[in-house]
Short mmCIF file of C-alpha atoms and ligand atoms in Angstrom, two decimals:
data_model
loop_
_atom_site.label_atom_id
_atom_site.label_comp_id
_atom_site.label_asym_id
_atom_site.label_seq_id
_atom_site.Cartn_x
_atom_site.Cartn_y
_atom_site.Cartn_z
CA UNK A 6 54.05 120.49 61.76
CA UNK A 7 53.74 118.98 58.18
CA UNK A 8 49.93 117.19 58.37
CA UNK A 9 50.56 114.15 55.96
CA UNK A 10 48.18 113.06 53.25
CA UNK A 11 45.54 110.25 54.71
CA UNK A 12 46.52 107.18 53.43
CA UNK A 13 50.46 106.68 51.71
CA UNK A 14 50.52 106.96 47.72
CA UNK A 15 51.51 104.08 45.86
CA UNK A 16 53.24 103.94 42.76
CA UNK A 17 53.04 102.02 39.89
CA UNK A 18 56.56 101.14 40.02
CA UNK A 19 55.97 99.88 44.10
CA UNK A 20 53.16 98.04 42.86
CA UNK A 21 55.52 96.47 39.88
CA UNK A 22 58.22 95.73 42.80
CA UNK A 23 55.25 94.01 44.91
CA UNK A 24 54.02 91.93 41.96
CA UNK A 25 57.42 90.60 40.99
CA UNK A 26 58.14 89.44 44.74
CA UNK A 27 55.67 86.51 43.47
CA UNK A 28 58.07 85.10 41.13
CA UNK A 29 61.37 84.61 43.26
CA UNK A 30 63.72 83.64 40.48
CA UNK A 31 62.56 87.40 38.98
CA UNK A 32 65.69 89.53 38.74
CA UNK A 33 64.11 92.48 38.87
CA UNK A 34 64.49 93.16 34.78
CA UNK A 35 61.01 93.14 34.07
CA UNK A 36 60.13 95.80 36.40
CA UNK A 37 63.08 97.98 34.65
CA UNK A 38 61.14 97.22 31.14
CA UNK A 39 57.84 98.08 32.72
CA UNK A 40 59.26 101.82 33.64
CA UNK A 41 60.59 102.04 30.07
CA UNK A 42 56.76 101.89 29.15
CA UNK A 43 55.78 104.06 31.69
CA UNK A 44 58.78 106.31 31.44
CA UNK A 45 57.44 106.83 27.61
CA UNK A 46 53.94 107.22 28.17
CA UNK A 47 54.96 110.45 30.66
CA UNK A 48 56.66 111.73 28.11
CA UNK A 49 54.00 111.40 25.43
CA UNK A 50 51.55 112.69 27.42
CA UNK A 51 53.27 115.81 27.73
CA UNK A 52 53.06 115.96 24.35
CA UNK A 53 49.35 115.40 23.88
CA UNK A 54 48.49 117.94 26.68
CA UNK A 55 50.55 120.80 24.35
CA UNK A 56 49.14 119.64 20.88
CA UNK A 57 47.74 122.61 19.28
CA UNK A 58 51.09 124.45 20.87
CA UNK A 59 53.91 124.64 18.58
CA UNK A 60 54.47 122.11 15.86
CA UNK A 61 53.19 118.87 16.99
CA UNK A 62 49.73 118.54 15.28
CA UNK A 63 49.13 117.07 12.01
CA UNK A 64 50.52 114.97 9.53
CA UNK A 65 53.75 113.87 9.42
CA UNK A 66 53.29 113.29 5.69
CA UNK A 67 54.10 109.23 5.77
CA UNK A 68 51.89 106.41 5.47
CA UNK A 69 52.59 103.37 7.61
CA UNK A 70 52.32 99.72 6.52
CA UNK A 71 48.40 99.59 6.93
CA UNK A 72 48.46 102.74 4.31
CA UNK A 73 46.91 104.82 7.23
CA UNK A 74 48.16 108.81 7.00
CA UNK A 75 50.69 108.82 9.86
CA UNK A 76 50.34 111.64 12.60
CA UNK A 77 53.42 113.63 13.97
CA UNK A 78 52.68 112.67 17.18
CA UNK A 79 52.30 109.29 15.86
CA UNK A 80 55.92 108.88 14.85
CA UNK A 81 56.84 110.92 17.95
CA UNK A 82 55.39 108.20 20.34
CA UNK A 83 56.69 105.55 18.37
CA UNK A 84 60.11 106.90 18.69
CA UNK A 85 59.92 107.70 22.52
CA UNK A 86 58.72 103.88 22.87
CA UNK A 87 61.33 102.57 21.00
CA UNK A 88 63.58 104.54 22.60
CA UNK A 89 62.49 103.89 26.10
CA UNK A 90 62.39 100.35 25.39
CA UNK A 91 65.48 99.51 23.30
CA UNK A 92 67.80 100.67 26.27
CA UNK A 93 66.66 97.89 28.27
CA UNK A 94 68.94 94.54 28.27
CA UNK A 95 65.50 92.56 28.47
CA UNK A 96 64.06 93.18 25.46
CA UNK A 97 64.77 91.43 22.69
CA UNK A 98 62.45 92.53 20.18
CA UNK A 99 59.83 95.32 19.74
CA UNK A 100 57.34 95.66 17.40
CA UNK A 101 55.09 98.46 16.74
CA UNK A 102 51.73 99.37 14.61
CA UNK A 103 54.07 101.84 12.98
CA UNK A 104 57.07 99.75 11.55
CA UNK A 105 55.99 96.72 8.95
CA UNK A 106 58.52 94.72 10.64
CA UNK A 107 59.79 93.98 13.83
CA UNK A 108 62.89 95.84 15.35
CA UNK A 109 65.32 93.37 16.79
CA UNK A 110 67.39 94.65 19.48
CA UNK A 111 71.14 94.64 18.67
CA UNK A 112 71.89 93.30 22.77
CA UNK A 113 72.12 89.38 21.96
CA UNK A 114 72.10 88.18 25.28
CA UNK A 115 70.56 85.75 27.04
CA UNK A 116 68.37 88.28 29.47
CA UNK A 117 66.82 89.95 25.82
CA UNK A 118 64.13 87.48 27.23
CA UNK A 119 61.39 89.56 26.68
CA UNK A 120 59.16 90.64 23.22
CA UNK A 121 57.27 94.07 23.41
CA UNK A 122 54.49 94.66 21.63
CA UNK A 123 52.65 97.84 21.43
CA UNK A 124 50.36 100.66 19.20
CA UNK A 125 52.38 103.99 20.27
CA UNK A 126 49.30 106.03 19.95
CA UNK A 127 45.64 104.79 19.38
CA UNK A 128 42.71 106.74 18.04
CA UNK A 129 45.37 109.38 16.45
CA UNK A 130 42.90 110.86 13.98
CA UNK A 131 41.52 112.40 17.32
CA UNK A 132 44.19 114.29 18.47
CA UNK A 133 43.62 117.72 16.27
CA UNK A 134 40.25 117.97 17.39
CA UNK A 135 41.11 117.21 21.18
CA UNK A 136 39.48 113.62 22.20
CA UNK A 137 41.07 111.54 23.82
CA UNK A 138 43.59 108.94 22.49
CA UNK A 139 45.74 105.76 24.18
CA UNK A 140 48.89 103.36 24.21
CA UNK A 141 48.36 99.68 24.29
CA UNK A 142 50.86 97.25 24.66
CA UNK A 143 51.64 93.26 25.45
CA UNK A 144 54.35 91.67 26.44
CA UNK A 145 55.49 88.21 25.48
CA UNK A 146 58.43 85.84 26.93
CA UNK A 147 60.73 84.22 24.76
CA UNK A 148 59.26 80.55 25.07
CA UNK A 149 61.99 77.70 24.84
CA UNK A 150 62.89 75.77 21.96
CA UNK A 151 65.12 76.37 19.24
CA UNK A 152 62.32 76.82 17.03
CA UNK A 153 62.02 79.87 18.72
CA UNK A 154 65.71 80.99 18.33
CA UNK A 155 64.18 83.94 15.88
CA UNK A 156 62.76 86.72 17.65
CA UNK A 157 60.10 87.33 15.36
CA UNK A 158 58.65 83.78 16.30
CA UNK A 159 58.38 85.42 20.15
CA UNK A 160 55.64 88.00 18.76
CA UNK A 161 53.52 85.10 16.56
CA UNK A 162 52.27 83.73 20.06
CA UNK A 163 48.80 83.04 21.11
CA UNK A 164 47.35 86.04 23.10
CA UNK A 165 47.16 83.50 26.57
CA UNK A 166 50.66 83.64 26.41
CA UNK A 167 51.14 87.22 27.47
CA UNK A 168 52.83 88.03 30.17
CA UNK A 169 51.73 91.44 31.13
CA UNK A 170 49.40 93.61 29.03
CA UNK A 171 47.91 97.26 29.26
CA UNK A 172 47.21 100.74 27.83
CA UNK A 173 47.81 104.38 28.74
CA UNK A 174 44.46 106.66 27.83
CA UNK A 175 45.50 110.34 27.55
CA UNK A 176 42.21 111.74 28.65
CA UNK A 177 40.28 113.89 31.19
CA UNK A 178 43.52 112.58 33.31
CA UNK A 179 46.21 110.24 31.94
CA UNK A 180 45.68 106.40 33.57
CA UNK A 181 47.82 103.13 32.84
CA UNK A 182 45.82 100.21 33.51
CA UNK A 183 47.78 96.98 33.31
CA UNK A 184 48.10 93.49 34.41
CA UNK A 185 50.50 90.57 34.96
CA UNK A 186 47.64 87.87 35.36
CA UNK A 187 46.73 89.01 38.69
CA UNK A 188 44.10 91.37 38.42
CA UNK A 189 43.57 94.56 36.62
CA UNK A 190 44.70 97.77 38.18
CA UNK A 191 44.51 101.51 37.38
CA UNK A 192 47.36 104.05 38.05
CA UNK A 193 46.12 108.04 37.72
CA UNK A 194 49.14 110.21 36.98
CA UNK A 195 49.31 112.63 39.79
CA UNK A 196 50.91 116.16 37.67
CA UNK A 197 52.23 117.60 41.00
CA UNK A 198 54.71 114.41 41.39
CA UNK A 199 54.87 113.36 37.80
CA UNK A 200 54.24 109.55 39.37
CA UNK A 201 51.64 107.19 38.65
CA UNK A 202 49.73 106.70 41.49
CA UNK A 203 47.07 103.50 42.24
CA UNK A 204 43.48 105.30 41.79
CA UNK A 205 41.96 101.96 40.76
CA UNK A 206 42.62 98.79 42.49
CA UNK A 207 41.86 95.22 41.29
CA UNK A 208 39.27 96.61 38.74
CA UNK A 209 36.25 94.52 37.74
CA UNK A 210 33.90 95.61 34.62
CA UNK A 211 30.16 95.04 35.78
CA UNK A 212 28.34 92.11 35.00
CA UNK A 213 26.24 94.83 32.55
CA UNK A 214 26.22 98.12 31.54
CA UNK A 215 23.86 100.30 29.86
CA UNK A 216 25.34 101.40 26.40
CA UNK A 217 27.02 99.56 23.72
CA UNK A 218 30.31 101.08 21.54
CA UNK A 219 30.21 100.71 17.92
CA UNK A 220 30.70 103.01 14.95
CA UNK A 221 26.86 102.69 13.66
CA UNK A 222 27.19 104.31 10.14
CA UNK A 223 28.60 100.21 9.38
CA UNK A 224 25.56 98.81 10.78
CA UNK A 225 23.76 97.89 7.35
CA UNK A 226 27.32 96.31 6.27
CA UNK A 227 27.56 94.03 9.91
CA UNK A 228 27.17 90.21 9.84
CA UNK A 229 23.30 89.34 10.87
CA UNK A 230 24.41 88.49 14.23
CA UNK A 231 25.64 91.23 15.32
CA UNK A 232 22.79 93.51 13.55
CA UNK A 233 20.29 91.28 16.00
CA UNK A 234 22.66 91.85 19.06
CA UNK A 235 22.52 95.76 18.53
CA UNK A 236 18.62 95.54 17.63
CA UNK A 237 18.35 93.41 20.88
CA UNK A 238 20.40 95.83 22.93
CA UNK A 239 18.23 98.32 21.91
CA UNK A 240 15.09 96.92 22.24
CA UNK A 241 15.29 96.03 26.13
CA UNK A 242 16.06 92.15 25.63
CA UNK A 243 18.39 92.56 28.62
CA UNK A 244 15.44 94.48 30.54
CA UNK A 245 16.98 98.18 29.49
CA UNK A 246 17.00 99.87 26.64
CA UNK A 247 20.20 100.52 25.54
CA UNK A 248 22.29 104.04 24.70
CA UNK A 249 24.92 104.66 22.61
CA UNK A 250 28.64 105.22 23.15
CA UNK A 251 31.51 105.98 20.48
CA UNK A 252 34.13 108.18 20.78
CA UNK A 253 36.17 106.27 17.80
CA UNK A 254 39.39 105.50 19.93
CA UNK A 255 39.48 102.07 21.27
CA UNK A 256 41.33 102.52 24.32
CA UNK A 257 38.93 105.17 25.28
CA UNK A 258 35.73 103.27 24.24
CA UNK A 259 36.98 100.36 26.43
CA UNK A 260 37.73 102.10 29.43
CA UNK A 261 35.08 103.42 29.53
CA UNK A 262 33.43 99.97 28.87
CA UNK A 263 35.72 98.30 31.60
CA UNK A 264 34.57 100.91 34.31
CA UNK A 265 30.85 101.09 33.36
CA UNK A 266 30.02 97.51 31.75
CA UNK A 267 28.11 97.05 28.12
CA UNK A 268 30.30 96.29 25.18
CA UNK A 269 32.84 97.73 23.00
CA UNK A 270 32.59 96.21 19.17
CA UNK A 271 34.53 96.36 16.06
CA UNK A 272 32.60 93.73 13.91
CA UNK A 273 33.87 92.50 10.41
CA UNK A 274 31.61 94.13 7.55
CA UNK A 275 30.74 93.18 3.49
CA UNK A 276 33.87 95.13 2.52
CA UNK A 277 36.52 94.01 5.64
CA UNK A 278 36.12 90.67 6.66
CA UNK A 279 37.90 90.82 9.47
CA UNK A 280 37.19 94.45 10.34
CA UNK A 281 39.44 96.90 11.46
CA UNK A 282 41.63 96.54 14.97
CA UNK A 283 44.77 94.35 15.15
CA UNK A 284 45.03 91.27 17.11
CA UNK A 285 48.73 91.50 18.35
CA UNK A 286 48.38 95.28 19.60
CA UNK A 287 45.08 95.86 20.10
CA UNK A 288 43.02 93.35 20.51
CA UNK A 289 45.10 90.68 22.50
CA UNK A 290 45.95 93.36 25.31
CA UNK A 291 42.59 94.80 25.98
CA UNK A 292 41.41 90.83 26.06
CA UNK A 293 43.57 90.02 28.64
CA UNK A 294 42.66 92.83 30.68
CA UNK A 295 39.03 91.91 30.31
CA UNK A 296 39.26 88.82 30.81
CA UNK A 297 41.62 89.72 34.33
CA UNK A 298 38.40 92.44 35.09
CA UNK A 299 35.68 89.40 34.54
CA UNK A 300 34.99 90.23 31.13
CA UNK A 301 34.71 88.43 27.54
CA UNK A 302 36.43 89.04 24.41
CA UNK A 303 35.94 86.92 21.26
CA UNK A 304 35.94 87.48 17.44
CA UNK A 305 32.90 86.58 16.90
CA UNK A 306 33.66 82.87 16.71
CA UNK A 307 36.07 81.91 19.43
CA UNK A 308 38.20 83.64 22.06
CA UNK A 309 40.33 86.58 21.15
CA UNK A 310 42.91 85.18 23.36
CA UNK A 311 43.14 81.82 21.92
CA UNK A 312 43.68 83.01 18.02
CA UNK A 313 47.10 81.79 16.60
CA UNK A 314 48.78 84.76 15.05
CA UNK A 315 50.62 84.45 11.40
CA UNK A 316 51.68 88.09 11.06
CA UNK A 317 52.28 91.42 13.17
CA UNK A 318 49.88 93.16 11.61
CA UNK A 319 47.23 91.03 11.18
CA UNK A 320 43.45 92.38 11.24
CA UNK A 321 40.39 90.56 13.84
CA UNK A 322 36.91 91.55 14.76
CA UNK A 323 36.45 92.25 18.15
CA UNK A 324 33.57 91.82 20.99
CA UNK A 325 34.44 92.69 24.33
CA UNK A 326 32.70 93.58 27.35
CA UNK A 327 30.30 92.35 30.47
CA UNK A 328 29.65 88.70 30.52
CA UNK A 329 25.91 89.05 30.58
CA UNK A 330 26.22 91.23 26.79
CA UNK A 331 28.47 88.98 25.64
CA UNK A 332 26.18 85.45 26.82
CA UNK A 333 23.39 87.28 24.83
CA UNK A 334 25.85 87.84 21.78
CA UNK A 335 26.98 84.47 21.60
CA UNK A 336 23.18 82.99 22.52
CA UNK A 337 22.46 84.44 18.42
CA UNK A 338 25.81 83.07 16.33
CA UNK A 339 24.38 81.25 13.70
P1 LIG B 8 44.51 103.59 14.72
O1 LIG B 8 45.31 102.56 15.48
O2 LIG B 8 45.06 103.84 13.36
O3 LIG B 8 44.30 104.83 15.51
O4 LIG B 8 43.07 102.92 14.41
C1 LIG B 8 42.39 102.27 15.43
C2 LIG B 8 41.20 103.10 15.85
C3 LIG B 8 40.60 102.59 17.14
O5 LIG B 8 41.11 103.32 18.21
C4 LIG B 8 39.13 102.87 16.94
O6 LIG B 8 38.34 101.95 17.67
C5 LIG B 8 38.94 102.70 15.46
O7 LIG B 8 40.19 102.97 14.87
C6 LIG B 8 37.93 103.65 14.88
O8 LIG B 8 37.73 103.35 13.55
P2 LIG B 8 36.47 103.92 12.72
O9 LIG B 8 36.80 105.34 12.43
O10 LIG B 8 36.39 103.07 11.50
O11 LIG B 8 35.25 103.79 13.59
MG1 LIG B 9 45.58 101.62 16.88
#
């Protein structure tokens, strides 16, 4: 007789199901867009796990609107997101940290409700030398008005506004994390099923961790608070002396950061004011999942989450991590 596994797997797409029984007028469309994400990220994982196997690594020999070198797999993920995504009636707009402008969907119809947001491949200067990288995304709803009749105007919302946010780290194991306002939960892809299965339910990031996540060689060039906070950190002002974490891909850094506690920062220095990550597909998705997990995420100044957006691309510090870090941080603004 067949001995079954302890306890029944479930799937992300259950759990999607589950979640959208809360909202009875659902009709079911948002789970479909969900699986387009998820449906992509499979796929681009299989491409990360053969990089270094025929043609995939490298260049691709573009730059993209932020004048960074483009990777091939960079433009690969892109195009598997838009792909995925664009089939589905809900969307009505995408917009990715590879295109300078949005891509509107060419289904005008009143269920293209929905406006996807997303970085197709994070930390991509890793992949030729094997660390891992990520997908983030957010999702917006079309809010009402006739202001709003342009899709772009969807995307320029405040970060509170999402609907759903999350990222895909293509690491040790490949894990979604995501969350529709109810909690932050982890999915592990299981390789045997080629399903992502719950390994992490209703995630909360400690109330403090041990090391903090910054790229150091910027320190002389970081605004005096946050040279104090890292001084501070490392000194024992929080009654341990603090290590050092950076692997240089953000969705990485953090998950690490949301599993263990301590902080994750990208501060603004003399040369970039507003440092390097971007608000609509970086830093408003892993700010909601933060904040869902217990956490803080701020700019410095105010909340990342609150921060009115005036273009796709546009550029924010970030602070994120356990709330008793980030009390101490915002105990020294000046
Ligand atoms: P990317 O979206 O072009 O990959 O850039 C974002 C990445 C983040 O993942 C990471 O936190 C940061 O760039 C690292 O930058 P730096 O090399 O300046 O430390
Ligand atoms: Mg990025």
């Amino acid at each position: 007789m067949l001995k079954s596994p302890e306890k029944p797997t479930l799937t992300i797409q259950q759990h999607i199901l589950t979640e959208q029984q809360r909202f009875p007028e659902a009709s079911g469309e948002f789970s479909f867009l969900l699986s387009g994400i998820t449906l992509a990220s499979k796929l681009i994982q299989a491409q990360v796990r053969r990089a270094g196997l025929g043609n995939i690594l490298g260049a691709a020999g573009e730059e993209n609107v932020q004048g960074e070198l483009q990777q091939k797999l960079d433009v690969y993920a892109n195009d598997v997101m838009i792909d995925k995504l664009s089939c589905r009636r809900s969307v009505g707009i995408l917009a990715s940290e590879e295109n300078e402008c949005a891509v509107m969907m060419p289904h005008d119809t009143a269920d293209a409700s929905y406006a996807v947001i997303f970085d197709p491949l994070d930390g991509s200067s890793n992949i030729d030398v094997n660390v891992s990288v990520g997908t983030t995304f957010s999702i917006f709803r079309r809010p009402v008005g006739p202001q709003y009749d342009d899709p772009n105007t969807w995307i320029l919302q405040n970060g509170t506004q999402q609907i759903a946010a999350g990222y895909v780290v293509y690491g040790s194991s490949t894990i979604m994390v995501y969350t529709v306002g109810n909690g932050v939960h982890g999915f592990t892809l299981d390789p045997a099923v080629g399903a992502f299965v719950m390994s992490h339910e209703n995630m909360k990031m400690p109330e403090q961790g041990k090391y903090y996540s910054v790229n150091e060689a910027y320190r002389d060039n970081f605004p005096t608070q946050y040279r104090t906070f890292l001084e501070g950190l490392r000194r024992g002002e929080l009654g341990t002396k603090y290590g050092s974490r950076y692997i240089g891909s953000m969705v990485a850094d953090f998950h690490r950061t949301l599993l263990r506690g301590g902080v994750f920062l990208y501060p603004p220095t003399s040369d970039h004011a507003n440092g390097k990550l971007r608000l609509l597909y970086e830093a408003n998705p892993i700010a909601m999942i933060a904040e869902q997990a217990g956490g803080v995420a701020t700019n410095g100044k105010s909340r990342i989450l609150d921060i009115k957006p005036e273009a796709i691309h546009q550029r924010t510090p970030l602070v994120v991590g356990s709330r008793k870090e980030m009390d101490y941080f915002q105990s020294l603004s000046e």
